[in-house]
Coordinates of C-alpha atoms in Angstrom, one line a residue:
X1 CA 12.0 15.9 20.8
X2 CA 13.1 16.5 17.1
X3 CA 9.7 15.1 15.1
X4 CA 11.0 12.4 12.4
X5 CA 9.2 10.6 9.6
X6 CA 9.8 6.3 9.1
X7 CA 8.9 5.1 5.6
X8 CA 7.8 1.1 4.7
X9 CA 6.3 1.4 1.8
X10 CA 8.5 1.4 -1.2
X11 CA 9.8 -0.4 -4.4
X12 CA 13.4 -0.8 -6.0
X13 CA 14.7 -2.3 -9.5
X14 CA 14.1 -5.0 -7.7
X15 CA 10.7 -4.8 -9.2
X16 CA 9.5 -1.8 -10.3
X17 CA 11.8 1.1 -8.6
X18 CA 14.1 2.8 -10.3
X19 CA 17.5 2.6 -8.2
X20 CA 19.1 0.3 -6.0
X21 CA 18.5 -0.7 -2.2
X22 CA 21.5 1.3 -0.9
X23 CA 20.8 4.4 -3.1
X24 CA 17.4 4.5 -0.9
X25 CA 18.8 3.8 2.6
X26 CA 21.5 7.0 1.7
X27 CA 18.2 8.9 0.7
X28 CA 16.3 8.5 3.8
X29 CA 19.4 9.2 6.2
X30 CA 19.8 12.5 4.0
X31 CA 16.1 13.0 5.1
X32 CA 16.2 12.3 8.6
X33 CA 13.9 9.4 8.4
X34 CA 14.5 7.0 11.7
X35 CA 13.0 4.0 10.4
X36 CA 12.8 2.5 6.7
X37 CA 11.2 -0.6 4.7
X38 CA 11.4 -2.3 1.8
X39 CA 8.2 -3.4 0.1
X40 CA 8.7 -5.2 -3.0
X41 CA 6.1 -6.4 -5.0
X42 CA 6.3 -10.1 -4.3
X43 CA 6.3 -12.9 -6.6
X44 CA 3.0 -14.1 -7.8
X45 CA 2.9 -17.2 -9.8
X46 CA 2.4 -15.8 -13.5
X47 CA 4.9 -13.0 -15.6
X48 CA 4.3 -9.1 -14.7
X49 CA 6.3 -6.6 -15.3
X50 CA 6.2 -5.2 -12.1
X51 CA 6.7 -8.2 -9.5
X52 CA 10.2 -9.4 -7.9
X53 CA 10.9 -12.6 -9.9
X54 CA 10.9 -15.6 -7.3
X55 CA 14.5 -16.8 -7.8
X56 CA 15.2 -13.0 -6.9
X57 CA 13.7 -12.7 -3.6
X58 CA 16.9 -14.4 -2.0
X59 CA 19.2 -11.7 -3.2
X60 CA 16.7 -8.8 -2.0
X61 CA 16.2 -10.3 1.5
X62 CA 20.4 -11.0 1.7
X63 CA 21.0 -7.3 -0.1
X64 CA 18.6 -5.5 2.9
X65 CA 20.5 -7.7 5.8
X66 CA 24.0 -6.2 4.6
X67 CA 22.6 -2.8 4.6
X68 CA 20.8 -3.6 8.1
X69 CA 24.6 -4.5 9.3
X70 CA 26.3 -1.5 7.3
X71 CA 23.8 1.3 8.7
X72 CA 23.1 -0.2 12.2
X73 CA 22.9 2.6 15.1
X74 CA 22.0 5.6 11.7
X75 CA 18.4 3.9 10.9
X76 CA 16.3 1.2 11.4
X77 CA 15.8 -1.6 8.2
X78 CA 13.2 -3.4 7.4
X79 CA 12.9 -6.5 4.8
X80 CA 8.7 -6.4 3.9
X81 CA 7.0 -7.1 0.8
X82 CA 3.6 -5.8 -0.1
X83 CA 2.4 -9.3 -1.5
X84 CA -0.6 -9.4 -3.7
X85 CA -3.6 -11.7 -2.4
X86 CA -4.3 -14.1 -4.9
X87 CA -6.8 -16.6 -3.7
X88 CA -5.4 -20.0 -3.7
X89 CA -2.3 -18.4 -5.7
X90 CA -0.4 -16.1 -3.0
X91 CA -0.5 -14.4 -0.3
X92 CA 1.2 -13.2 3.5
X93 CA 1.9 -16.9 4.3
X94 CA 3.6 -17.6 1.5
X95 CA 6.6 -15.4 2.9
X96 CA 7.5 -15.8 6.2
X97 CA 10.8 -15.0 6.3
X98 CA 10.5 -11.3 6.3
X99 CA 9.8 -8.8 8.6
X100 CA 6.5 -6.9 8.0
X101 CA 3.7 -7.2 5.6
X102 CA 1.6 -5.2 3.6
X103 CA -1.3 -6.6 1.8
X104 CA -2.7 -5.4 -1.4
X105 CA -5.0 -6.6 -4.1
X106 CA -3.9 -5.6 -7.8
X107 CA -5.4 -8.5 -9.8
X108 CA -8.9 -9.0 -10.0
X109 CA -10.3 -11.9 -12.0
X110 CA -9.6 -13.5 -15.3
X111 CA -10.3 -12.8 -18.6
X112 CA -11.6 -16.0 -20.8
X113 CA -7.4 -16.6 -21.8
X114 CA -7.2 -16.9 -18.2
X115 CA -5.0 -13.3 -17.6
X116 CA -5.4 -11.2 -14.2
X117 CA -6.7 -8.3 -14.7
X118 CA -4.0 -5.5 -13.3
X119 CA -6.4 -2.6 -11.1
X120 CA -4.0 -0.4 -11.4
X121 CA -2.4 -0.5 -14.6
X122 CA -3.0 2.1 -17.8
X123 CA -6.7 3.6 -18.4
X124 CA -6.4 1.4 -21.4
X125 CA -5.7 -2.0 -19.0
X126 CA -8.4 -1.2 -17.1
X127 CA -11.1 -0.3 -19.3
X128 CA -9.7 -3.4 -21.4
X129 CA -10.9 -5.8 -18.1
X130 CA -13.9 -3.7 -17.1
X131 CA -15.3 -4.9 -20.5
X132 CA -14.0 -8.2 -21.2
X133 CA -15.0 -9.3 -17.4
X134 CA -17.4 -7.3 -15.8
X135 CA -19.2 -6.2 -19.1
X136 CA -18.5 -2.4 -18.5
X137 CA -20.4 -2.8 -14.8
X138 CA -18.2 -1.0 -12.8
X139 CA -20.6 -1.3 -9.7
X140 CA -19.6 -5.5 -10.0
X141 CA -15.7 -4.6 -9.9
X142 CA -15.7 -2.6 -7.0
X143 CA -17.8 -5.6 -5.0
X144 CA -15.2 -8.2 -6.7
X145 CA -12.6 -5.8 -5.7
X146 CA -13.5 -5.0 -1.8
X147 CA -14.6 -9.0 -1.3
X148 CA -11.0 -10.1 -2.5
X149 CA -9.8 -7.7 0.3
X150 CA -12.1 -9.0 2.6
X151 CA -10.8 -12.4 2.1
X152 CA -7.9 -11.1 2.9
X153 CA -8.2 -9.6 6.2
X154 CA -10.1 -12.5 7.3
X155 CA -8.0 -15.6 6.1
X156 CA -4.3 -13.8 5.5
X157 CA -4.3 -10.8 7.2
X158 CA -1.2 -8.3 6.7
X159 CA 0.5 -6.2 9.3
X160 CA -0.8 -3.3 6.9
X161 CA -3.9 -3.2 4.4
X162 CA -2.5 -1.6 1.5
X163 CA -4.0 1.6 -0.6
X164 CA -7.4 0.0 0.6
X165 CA -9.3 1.8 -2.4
X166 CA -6.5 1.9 -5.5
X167 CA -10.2 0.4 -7.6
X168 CA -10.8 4.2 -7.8
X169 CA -7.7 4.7 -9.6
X170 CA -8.7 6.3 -12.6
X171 CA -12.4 7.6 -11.6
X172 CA -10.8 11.4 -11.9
X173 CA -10.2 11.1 -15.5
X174 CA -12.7 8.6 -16.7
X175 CA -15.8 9.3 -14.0
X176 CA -16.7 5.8 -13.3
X177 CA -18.8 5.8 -10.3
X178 CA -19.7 8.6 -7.6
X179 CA -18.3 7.9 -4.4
X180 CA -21.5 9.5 -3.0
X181 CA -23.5 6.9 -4.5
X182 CA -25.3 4.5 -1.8
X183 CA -24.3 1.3 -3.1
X184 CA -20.7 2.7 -2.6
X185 CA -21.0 3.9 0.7
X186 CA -22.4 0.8 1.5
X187 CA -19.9 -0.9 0.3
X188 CA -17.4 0.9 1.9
X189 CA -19.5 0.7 5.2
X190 CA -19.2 -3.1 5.2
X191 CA -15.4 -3.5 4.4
X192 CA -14.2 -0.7 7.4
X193 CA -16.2 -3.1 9.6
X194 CA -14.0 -6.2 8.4
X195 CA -10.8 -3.4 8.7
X196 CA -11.9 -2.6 12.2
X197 CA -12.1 -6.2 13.2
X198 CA -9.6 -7.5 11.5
X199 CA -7.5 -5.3 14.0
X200 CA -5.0 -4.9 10.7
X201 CA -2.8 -1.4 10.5
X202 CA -4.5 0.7 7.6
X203 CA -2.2 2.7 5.1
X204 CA -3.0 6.1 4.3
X205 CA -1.2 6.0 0.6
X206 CA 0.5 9.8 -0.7
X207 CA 0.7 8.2 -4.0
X208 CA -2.6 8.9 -6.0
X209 CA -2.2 12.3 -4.8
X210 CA 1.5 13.1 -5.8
X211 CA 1.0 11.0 -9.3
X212 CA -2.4 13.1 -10.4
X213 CA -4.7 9.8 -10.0
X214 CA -7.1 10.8 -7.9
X215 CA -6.8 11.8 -3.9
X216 CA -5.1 9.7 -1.0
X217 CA -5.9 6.1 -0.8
X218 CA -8.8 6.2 1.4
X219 CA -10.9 9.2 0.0
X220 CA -10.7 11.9 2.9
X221 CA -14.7 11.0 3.8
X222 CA -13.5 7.4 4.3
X223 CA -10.3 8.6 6.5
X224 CA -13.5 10.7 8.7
X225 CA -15.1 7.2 9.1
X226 CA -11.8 5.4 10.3
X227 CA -11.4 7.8 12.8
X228 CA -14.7 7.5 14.1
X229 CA -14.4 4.1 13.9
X230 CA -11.1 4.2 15.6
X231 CA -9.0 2.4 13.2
X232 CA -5.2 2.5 13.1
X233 CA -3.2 4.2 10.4
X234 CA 0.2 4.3 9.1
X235 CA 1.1 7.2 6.5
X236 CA 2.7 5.6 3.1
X237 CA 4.4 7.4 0.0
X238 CA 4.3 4.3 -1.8
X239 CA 7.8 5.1 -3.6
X240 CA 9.2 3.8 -6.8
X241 CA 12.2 6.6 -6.7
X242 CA 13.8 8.1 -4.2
X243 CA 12.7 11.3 -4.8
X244 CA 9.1 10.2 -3.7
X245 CA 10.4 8.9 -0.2
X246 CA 8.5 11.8 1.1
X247 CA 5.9 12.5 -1.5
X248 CA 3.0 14.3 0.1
X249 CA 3.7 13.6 3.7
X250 CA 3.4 17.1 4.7
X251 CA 0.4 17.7 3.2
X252 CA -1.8 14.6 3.9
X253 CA -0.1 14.4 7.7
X254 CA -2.0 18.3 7.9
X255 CA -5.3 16.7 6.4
X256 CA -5.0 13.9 9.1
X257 CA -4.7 15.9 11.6
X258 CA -7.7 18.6 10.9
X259 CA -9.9 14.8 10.3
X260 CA -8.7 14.7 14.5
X261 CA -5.9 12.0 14.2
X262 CA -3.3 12.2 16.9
X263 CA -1.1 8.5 16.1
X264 CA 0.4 7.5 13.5
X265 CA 2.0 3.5 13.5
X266 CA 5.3 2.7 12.6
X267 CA 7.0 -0.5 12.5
X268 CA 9.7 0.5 15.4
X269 CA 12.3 -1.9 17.5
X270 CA 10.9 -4.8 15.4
X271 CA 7.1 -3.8 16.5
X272 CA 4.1 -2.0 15.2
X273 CA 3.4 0.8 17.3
X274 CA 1.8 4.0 17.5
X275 CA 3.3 7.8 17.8
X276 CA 2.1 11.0 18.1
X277 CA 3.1 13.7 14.8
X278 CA 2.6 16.4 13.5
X279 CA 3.2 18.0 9.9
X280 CA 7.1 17.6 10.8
X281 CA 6.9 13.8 11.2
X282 CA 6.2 11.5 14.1
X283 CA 7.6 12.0 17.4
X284 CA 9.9 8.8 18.6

């Protein structure tokens, strides 16, 4: 059997890709990929930059059927969104209509005008909301941060937790806390127990390590924990081109597999299941 990679995290000009849903679907065939999703960022109930506008989601969701009727029998489509957890605002409920979920927090509290505060936006954004909200304590935005997720897993919990440490960001360039610290690995130690019991798919995210960030999203020593722990993974590029379809796959599926992973899940005849891989892709 011919090893094959599936993709479900991604992003077009619906929000904040650069080409169009079709351009993507003739990427991946190119590829090989068997099975691919789209992830926009979905609508949240303020003005970004970077989220599908609400009276677009129709249009994306009617755009991904056509291609699911044009392509059927060459790959499997998938209509998802990776829909920020807002509490109160948004979240997986608010969108039933789609096929898959992946569940991310990128706004953390509000500044005193009452504006989000964006995780994952320039060094400038961040350290902007570090100060104005947290007073420069980064050790209080990483509990804010990892208790929003929580929340998450325990009252709207996605078919995938999304780059489950993006707070870290920018600690390469700017050295904001030591992932070796206790309070950290205590931290870290209580929200893979909520993971693990949420029974929730974990993403292992290429994208900090393609884009110079920092690492995957989880650090390798948290990706040692989960597989102690024995929580499920799927492996995400987290694309905003279609060059990046396949952005560190190789790589980071060769690091999983020296940590002693032997499944990867992928969303596959309309259900999450797992499959054996290698560096080659997964074997359906």
């Amino acid at each position: 059997m011919k090893p094959a990679w599936t993709v479900f995290h991604t992003h077009t000009h619906f929000c904040d890709g650069k080409s169009q849903l079709e351009q993507y679907i003739e990427a991946a065939i190119e590829l090989g990929i068997k099975a691919y999703g789209f992830s926009s960022h979905s609508p949240v109930p303020f003005d970004t930059t970077w989220n599908i506008k609400r009276e677009k989601l129709k249009d994306y969701l009617k755009e991904i059927e056509r291609l699911k009727d044009k392509y059927k029998g060459r790959i499997q489509i998938y209509a998802g969104l990776e829909v920020d957890y807002i509490p109160e605002e948004c979240g997986v409920h608010s969108f039933p209509q789609i096929d898959y979920s992946i569940g991310s927090v990128h706004f953390v509290e509000q500044n005193d005008e009452g504006e989000y505060w964006e995780i994952d936006n320039t060094k400038t954004v961040f350290r902007k909301g570090l100060k104005e909200i947290f007073e420069d304590d980064i050790k209080a935005a990483v509990e804010d941060y990892i208790a929003l997720n929580i929340e998450m897993l325990q009252n709207d919990t996605p078919d995938v937790l999304g780059h489950l440490d993006k707070i870290k960001m920018h600690n390469t360039t700017e050295k904001l806390f030591d992932e070796n610290d206790k309070w950290y690995q205590d931290l870290m130690t209580e929200y893979l127990e909520e993971i693990k019991a949420s029974k929730v798919i974990a993403e292992v995210n290429t994208r900090g390590l393609y884009k110079g960030y920092s690492d995957l999203y989880p650090s390798p020593w948290v990706l040692k924990r989960m597989k102690e722990m024995k929580i499920p993974i799927t492996l995400q590029s987290d694309a905003h081109t279609t060059g990046e379809i396949l952005k560190g796959f190789t790589e980071t599926a060769k690091i999983l597999k020296e940590i002693g992973f032997t499944e990867l899940y992928s969303l596959w005849d309309n259900k999450w299941q797992p499959f054996n891989f290698d560096e080659r892709g997964l074997f359906i």
